[in-house]
XYZ file of C-alpha atoms in Angstrom:
606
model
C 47.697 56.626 -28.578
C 46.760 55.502 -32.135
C 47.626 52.019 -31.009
C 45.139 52.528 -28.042
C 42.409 54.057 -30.092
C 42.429 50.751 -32.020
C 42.406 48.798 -29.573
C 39.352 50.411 -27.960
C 37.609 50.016 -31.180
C 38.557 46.397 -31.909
C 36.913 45.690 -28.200
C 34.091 47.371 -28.884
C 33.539 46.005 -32.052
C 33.889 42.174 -30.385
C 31.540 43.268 -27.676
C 28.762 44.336 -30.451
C 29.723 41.254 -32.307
C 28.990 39.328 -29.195
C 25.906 40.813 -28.148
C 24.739 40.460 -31.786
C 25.397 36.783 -31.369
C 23.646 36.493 -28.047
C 20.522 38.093 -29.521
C 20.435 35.556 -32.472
C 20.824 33.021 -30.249
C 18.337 33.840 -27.580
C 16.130 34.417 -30.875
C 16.606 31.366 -32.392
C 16.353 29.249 -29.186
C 12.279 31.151 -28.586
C 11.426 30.071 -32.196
C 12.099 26.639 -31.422
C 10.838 27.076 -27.643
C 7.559 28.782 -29.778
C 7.634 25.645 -32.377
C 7.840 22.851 -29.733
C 5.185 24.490 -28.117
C 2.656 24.567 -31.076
C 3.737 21.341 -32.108
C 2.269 20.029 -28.419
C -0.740 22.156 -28.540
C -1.415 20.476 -31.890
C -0.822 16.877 -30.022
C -3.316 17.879 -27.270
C -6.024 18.719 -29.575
C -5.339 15.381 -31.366
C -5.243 13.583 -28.133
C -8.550 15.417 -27.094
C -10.426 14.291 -30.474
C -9.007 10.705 -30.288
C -10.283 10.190 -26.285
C -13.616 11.814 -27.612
C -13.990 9.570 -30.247
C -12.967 6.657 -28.169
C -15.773 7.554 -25.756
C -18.444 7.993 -29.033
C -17.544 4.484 -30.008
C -17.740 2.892 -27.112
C -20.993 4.426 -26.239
C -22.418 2.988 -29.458
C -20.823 -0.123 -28.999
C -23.268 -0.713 -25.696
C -26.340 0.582 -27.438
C -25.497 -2.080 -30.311
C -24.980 -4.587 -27.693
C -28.157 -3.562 -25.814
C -30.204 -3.910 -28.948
C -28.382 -7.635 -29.819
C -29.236 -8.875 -26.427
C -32.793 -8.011 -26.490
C -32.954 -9.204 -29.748
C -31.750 -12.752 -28.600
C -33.875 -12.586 -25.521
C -36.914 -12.257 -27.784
C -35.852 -15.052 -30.171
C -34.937 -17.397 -27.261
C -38.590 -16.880 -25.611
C -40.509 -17.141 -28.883
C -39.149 -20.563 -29.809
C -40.109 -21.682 -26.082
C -36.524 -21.668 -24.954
C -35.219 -19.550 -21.917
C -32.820 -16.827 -21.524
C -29.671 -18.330 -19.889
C -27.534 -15.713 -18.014
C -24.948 -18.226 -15.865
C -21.925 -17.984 -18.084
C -20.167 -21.089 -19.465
C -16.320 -20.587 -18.705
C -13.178 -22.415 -20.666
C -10.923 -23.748 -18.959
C -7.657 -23.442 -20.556
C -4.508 -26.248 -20.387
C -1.183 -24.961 -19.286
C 2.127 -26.921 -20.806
C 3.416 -25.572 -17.289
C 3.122 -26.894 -13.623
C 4.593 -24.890 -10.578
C 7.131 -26.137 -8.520
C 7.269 -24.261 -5.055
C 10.507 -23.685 -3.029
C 11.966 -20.987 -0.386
C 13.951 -18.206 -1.489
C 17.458 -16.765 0.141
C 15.542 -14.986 2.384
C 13.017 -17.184 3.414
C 10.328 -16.730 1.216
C 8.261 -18.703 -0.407
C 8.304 -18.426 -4.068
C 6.844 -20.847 -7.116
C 8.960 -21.466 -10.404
C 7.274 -22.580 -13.984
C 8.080 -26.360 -15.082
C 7.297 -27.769 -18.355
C 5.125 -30.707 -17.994
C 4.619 -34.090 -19.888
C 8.230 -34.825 -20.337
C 7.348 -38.673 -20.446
C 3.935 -38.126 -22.223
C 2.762 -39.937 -25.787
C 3.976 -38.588 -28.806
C 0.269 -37.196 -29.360
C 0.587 -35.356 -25.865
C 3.483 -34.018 -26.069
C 2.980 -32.638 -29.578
C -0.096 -30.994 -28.177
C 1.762 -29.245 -24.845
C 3.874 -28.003 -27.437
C 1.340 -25.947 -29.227
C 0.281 -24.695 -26.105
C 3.458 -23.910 -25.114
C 4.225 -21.738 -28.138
C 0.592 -20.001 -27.647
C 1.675 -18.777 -23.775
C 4.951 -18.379 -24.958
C 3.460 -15.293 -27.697
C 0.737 -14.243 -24.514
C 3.865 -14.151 -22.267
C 5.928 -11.328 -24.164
C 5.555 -9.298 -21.223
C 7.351 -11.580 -18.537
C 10.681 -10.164 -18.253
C 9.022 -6.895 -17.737
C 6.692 -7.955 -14.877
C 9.770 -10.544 -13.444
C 11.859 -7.489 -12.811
C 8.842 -5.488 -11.001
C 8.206 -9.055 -8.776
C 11.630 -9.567 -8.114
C 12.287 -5.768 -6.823
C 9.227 -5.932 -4.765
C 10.286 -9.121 -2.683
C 13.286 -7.630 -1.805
C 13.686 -3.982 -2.441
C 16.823 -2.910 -0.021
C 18.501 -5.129 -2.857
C 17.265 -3.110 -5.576
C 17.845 0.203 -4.606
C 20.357 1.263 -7.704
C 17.199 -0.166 -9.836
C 14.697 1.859 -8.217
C 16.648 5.294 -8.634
C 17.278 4.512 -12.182
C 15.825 5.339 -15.457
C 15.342 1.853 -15.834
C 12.981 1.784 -13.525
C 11.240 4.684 -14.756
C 11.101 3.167 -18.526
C 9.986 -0.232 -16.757
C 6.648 1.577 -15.681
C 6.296 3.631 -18.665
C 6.170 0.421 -20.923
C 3.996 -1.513 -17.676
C 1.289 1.663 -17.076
C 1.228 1.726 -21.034
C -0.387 -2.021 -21.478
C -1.933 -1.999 -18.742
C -4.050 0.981 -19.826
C -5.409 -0.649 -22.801
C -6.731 -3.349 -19.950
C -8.296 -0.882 -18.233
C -9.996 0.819 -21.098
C -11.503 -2.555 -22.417
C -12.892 -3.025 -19.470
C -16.706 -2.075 -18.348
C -17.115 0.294 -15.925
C -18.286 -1.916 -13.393
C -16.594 -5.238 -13.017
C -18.602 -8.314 -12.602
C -16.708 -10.631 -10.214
C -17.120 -14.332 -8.937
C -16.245 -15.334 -5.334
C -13.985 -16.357 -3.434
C -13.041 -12.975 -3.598
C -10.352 -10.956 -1.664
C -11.075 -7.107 -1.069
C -9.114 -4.546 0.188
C -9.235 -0.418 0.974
C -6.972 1.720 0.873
C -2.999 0.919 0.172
C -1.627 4.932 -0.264
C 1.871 3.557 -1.069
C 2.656 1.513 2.377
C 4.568 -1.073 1.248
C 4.915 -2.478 4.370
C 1.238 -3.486 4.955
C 0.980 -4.688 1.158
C 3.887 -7.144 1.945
C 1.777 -8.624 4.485
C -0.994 -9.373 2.576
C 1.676 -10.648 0.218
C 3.204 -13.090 2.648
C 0.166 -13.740 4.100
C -3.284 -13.745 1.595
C -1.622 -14.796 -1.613
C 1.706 -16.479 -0.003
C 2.014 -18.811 -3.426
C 1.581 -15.614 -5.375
C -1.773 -14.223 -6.948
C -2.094 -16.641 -9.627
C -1.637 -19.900 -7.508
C -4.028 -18.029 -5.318
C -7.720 -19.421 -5.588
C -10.286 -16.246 -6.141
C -9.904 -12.984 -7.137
C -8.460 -10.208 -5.873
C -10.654 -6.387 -5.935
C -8.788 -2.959 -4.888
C -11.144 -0.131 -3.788
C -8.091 2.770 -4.841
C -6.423 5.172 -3.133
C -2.975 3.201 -4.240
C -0.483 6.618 -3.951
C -0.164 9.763 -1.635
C 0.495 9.499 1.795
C 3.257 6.556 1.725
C 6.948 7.113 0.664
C 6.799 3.776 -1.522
C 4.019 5.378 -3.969
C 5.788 4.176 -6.938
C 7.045 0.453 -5.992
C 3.052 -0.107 -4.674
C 1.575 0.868 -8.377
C 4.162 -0.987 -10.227
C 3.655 -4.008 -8.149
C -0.013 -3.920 -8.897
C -0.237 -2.503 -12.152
C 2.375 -5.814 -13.242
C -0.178 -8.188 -11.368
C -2.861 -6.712 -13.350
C -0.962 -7.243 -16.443
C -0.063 -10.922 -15.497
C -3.403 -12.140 -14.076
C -6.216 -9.376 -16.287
C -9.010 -11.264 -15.431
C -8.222 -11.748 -11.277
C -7.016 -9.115 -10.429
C -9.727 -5.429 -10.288
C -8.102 -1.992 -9.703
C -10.808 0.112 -9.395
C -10.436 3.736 -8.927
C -9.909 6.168 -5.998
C -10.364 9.559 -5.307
C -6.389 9.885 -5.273
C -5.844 8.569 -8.786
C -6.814 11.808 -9.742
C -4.658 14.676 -10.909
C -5.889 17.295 -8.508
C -5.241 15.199 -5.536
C -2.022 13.194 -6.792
C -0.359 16.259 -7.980
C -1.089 18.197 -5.122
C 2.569 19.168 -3.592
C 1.506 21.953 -1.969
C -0.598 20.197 0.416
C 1.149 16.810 0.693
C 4.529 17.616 0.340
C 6.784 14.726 0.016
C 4.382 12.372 0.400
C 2.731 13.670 -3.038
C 2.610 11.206 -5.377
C 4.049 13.691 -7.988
C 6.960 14.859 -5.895
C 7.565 11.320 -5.279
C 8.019 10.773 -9.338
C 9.491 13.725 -9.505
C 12.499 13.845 -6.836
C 13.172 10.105 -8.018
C 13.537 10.551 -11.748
C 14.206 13.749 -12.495
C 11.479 16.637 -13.351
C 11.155 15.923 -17.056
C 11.065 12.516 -16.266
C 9.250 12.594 -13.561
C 6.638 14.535 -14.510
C 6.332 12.024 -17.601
C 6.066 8.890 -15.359
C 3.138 10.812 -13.078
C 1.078 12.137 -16.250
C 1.643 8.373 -18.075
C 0.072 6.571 -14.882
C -2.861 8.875 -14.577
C -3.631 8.257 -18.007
C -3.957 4.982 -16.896
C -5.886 5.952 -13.655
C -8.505 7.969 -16.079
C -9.221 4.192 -17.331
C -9.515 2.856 -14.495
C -13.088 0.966 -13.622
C -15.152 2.817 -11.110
C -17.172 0.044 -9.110
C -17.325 -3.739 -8.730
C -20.058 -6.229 -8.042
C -19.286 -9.702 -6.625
C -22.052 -12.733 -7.162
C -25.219 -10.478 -8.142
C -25.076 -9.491 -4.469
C -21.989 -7.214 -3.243
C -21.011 -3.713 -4.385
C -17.673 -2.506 -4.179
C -16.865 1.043 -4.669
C -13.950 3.654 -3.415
C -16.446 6.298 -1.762
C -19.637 4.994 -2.004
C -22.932 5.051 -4.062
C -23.934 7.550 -6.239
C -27.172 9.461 -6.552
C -29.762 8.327 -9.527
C -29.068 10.592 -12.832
C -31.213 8.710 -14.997
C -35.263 8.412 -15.004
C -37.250 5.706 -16.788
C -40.410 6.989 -18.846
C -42.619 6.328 -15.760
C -40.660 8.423 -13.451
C -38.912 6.060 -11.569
C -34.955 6.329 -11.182
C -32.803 3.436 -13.608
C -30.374 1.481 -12.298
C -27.250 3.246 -10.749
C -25.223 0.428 -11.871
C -26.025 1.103 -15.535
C -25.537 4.890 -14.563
C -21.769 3.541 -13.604
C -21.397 1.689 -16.596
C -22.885 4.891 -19.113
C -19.283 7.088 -17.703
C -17.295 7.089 -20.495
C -13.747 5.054 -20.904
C -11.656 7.686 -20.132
C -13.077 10.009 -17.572
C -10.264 12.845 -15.501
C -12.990 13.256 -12.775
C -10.948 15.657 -10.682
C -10.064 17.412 -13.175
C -12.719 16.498 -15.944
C -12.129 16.262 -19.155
C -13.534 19.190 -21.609
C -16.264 16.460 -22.835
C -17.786 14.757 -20.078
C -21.110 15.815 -18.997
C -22.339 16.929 -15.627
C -24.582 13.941 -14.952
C -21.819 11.423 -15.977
C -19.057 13.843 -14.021
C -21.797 13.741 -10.975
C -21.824 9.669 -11.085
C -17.898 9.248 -10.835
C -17.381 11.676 -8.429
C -19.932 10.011 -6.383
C -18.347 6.873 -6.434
C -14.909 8.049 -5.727
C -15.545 11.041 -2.932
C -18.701 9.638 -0.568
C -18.691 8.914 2.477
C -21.701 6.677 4.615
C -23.722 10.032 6.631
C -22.806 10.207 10.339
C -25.641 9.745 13.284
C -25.729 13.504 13.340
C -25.873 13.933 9.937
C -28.878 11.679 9.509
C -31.050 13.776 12.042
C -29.755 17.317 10.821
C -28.762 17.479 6.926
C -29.603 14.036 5.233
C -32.378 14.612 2.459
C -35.105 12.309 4.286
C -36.458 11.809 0.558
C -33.630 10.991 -1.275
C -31.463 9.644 1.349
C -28.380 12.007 -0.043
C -26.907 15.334 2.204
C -23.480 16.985 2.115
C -20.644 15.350 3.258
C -18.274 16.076 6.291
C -15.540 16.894 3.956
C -16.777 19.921 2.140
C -16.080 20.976 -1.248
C -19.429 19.013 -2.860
C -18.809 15.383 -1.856
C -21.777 13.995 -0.728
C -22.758 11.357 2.099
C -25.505 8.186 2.095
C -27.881 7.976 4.499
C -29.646 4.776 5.680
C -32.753 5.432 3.249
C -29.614 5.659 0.262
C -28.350 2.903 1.431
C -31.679 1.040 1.062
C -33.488 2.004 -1.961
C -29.866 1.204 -3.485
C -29.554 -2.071 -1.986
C -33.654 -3.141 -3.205
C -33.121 -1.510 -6.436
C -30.242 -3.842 -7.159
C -30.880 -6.638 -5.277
C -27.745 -6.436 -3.592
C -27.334 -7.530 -0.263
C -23.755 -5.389 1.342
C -21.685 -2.346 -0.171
C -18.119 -2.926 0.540
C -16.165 0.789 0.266
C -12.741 2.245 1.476
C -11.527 6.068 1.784
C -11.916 6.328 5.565
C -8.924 5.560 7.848
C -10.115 3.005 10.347
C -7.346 1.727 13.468
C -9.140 -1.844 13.444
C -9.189 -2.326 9.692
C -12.672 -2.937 8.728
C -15.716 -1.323 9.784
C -19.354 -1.331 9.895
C -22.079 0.790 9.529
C -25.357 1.477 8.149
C -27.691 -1.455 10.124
C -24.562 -3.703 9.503
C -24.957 -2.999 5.231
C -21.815 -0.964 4.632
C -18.056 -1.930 5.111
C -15.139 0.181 5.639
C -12.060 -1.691 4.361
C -8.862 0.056 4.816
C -5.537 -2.122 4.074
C -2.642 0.481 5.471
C -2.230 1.336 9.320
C 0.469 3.888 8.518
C 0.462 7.416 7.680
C -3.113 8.593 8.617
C -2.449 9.314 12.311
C -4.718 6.106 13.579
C -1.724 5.142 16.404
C 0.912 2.558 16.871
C -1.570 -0.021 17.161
C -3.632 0.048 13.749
C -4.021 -2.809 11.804
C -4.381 -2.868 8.028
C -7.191 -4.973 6.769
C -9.096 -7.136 3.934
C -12.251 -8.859 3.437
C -12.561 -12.345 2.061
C -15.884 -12.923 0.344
C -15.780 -16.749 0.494
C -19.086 -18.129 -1.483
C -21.704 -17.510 1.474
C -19.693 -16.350 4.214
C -17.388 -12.854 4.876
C -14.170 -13.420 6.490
C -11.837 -10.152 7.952
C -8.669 -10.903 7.835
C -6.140 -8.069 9.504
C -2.943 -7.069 10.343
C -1.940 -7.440 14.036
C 0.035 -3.801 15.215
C 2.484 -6.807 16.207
C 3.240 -8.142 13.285
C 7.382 -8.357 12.917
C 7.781 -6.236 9.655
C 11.259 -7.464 7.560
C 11.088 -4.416 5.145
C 10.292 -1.165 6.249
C 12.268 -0.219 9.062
C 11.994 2.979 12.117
C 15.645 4.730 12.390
C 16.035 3.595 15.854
C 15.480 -0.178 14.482
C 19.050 -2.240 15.352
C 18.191 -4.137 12.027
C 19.961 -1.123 10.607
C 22.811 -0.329 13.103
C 25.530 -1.459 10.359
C 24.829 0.543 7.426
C 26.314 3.240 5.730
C 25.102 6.877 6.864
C 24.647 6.882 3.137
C 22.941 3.409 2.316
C 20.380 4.989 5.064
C 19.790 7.779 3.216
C 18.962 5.738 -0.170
C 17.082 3.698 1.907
C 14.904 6.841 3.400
C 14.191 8.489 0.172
C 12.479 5.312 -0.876
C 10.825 4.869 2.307
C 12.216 1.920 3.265
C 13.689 3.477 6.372
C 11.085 5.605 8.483
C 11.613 8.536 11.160
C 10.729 7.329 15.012
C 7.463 8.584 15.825
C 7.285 10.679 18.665
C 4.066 9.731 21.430
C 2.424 13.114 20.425
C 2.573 11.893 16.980
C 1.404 8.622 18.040
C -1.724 10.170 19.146
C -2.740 12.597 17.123
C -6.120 12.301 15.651
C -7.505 12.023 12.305
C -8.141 15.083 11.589
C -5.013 16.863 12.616
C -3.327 15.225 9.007
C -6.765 14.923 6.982
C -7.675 18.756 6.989
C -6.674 21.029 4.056
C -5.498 24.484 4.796
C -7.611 26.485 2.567
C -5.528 29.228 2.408
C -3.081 26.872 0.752
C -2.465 27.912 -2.725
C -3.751 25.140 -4.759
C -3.061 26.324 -8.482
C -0.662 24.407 -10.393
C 2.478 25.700 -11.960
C 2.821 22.740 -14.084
C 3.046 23.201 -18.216
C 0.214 21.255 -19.022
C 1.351 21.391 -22.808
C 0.562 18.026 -24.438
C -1.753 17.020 -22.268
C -5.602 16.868 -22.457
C -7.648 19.621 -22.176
C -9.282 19.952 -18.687
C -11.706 22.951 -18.951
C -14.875 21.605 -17.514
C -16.266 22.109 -14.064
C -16.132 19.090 -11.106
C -18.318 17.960 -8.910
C -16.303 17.869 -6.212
C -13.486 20.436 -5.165
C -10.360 18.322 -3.631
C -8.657 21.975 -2.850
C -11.991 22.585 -0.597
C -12.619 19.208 1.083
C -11.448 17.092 3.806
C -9.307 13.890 3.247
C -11.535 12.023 5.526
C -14.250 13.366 7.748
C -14.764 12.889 11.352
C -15.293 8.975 11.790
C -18.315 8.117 12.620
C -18.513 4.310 11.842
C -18.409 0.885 14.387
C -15.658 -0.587 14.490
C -15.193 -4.751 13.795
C -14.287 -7.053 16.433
C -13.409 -10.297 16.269
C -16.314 -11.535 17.526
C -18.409 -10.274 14.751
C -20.169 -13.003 13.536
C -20.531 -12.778 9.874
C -21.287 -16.082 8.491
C -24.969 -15.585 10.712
C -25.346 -11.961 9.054
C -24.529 -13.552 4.986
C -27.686 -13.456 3.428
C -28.807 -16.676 2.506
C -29.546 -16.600 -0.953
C -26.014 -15.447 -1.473
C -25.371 -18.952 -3.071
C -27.946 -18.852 -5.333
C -26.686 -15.479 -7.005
C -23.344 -16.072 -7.360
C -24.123 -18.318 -10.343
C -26.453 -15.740 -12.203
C -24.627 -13.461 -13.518
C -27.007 -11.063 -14.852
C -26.278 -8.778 -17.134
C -26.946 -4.994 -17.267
C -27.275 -3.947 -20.592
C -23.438 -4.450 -20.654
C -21.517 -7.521 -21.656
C -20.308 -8.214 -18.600
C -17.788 -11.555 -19.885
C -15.057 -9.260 -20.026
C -14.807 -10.252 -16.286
C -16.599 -13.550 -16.710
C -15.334 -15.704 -19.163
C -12.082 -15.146 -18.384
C -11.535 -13.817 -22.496
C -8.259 -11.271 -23.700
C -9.991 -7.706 -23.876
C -6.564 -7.043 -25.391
C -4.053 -8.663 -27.454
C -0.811 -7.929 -25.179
């Protein structure tokens, strides 16, 4: 009994020991929990001060500019010279030429070859010092060689795309790019030829074509430049192979290519899984790398998107924007509303938008959202709820996006001198669209995933000197990447290579005819009784306290459409304005210096 009555108390004494132990434990792991935590809160707040400063700085460094150019406006006139705006631009020698060839599969692709193998001594010494100059510019090639080569052929780069690799490959891409981005004005000031295209929402089908198809030698072999309107994830499975693809072509060619920002490079609408599901760009980042991870990747790009420039304007005479234009914030000292385009370029650096961050003011707020949410007004809207004063009424969607009118649409185009607005964010089964007396363009660049039928084409405009050129994807194209389930291209794989192959959206379900028909609305519309808080610990992040414009949790994706649709025989080289020629070589400049995206000048040392 004595033997028991030890026994008892030696087990009892373990189980106190135990539960002692526990309870330090579960202590000790809270302090640290309690530790990390201030530790981020204390990175926020630095993060917050450094993206307010940023702003401060650059905000001074335009009203220094502003003051420098009228200075040297004044001097120029007074000593009977003139004030030249058509920019001088260097042309800079390459020790490189290209030589093209096909690929294994049938593609074309260009490799780099050293020139002036049998040149003079003096040559060759020369090509050499300009070989070692792109040689320190080019420190990012591997990087951006791996992203190219996985987006020619991604069924052969599945492992890569499921690994960490791939997630540290756009951590290290999204970082440089977003010093581009920041450096840049924003509004970008583009020369023609010019490609533009809408919306791409992670269809890496339809931005294959283009590939093959617009820039078949590859962007930089490509004459022109090349301007995206946004909207680059959501919607499409292949959300994360579409931004790396173009963030590594913006890192490659800065000064060609334009990503300008959507309503979706946003963190209320990106991060939205309640609403989009799989098809969120966050779940997407998440189920692929991992929630830590994931989350990491997601947050690091939108730091980028919060950089992103918010409008472009090609030859003095076309403005591209995601939504549309914005209304005037700004009045001159004899009443009279200032230049939108200046309002544009007055939005600070690093604006969240949707949500905004704790310093950005309501007018500045009020501009961006503008440009990223608006839609062109409807026939009904322009007889029942347009402002017939300012042009401006409430948009389809709800929520406080706005809509343009044909007097908008007007006063902007006089104001600016601008001749066509070229815009995205509405799903259109032809590709482009027109509306507005024949002044506004609808460009959207994916056919899939917005419920516009099995025959939608994905389109582009070509702004080529005086003449505008669609260019669009036939519903008959033969695709070679993204395949339906019922395709025989993949009757001999693996139940489990289709499966990889799925979750990267490389393989997609067989629509049925209901789905095929389906209208717009039936995807766009949010649920309002959806629950759109976020669960997310937003620890180490930037502070997001101030109010939007626009609610995303209250609005439609896309309203009603309301537009014309393009034919092909639309005749725009009779509609170009004529004095599109003589623009396109004054670049004027709006208290801004615009040769950023001119001159074709580093805005960063990569």
């Amino acid at each position: 009994m004595t033997l028991n009555l030890n026994r008892s108390n030696s087990q009892h004494k373990h189980r106190r020991s135990s539960a002692i132990s526990n309870t330090t434990t579960s202590i000790n792991k809270a302090m640290e929990k309690s530790i990390v935590r201030q530790k981020e809160q204390h990175i926020a707040q630095l993060q917050n001060e450094v993206a307010a400063l940023t702003n401060k700085l650059a905000k001074q460094q335009k009203q220094h500019q502003k003051i420098m150019q009228q200075s040297s406006t004044s001097t120029d006139l007074a000593n009977g010279g003139h004030s030249h705006t058509t920019p001088k631009r260097r042309h800079h020698l390459s020790p490189f030429g290209n030589v093209v060839n096909t690929s294994d599969l049938g593609a074309v692709k260009h490799e780099r070859s050293r020139m002036g193998r049998n040149a003079s001594i003096a040559t060759a010494n020369e090509l050499a010092n300009l070989y070692g100059k792109e040689d320190h510019h080019n420190s990012h090639k591997e990087l951006v060689d791996r992203i190219l080569e996985m987006f020619q052929d991604p069924k052969s780069h599945i492992a890569y795309l499921n690994s960490n690799e791939f997630a540290k490959d756009i951590l290290r891409l999204t970082k440089k790019v977003k010093g581009i981005f920041q450096a840049e004005p924003r509004v970008a000031f583009v020369q023609s030829p010019a490609y533009v295209f809408g919306d791409i929402h992670g269809n890496l089908e339809d931005l294959h074509f283009f590939s093959d198809n617009v820039w078949r030698l590859g962007m930089a072999l490509t004459a022109g430049n090349f301007v995206f309107l946004g909207d680059y994830v959501d919607r499409g499975m292949s959300c994360l192979e579409c931004i790396a693809y173009l963030f590594a072509m913006k890192l490659l060619l800065p000064h060609k290519v334009f990503l300008l920002r959507g309503n979706h490079e946003t963190r209320d609408v990106n991060g939205w899984e309640e609403h989009y599901g799989e098809r969120s760009f966050l779940w997407q980042c998440r189920n692929r790398f991992g929630d830590d991870i994931g989350f990491k990747v997601w947050n690091t790009i939108n730091d980028a998107f919060d950089r992103m420039p918010l409008a472009a304007v090609i030859d003095q005479d076309i403005f591209c924007v995601h939504g549309g234009i914005p209304r005037p914030v700004t009045q001159n000292h004899d009443g009279t509303y200032a230049s939108r385009v200046q309002d544009i370029l007055d939005v600070p650096p690093i604006a969240g938008i949707n949500p905004p961050l704790e310093y950005e003011d309501e007018h500045h707020q009020q501009v961006a959202s503008d440009c990223i949410w608006s839609d062109p007004a409807s026939d009904e809207q322009e007889m029942n709820s347009v402002d017939p004063e300012s042009g401006y009424g409430e948009s389809l969607r709800g929520g406080g996006a706005i809509c343009f009118g044909h007097k908008a649409v007007k006063d902007f185009l006089a104001q600016h001198g601008f001749s066509y607005i070229m815009r995205a964010h509405e799903a259109h089964a032809d590709g482009v669209a027109v509306s507005k007396g024949g002044k506004v363009f609808t460009i959207f660049s994916t056919s899939k995933d917005h419920n516009q039928g099995s025959k939608a084409m994905a389109g582009c405009i070509l702004v080529d000197f005086e003449n505008l050129q669609v260019i669009n994807r036939s519903h008959a194209y033969k695709n070679v990447y993204v395949h339906r389930r019922d395709s025989v291209s993949i009757e001999q794989l693996s139940k489990q290579e289709i499966d990889d192959r799925t979750r990267l959206g490389l393989i997609t379900e067989t629509p049925s005819i209901e789905e095929d028909d389906e209208s717009e609305g039936s995807f766009e519309e949010f649920d309002e009784s959806e629950d759109s808080s976020s669960e997310d610990d937003d620890d180490g992040q930037f502070s997001y306290t101030g109010r939007s414009s626009v609610d995303p949790t209250q609005c439609m994706s896309s309203p009603p459409g309301h537009t014309v649709s393009m034919t092909g025989t639309f005749d725009f080289a009779a509609m170009a304005s004529s004095n599109i020629s003589s623009k396109r070589n004054t670049m004027q400049r709006i208290s801004e210096d615009e040769e950023d995206t001119v001159l074709g000048e580093d805005p960063m040392d990569l």
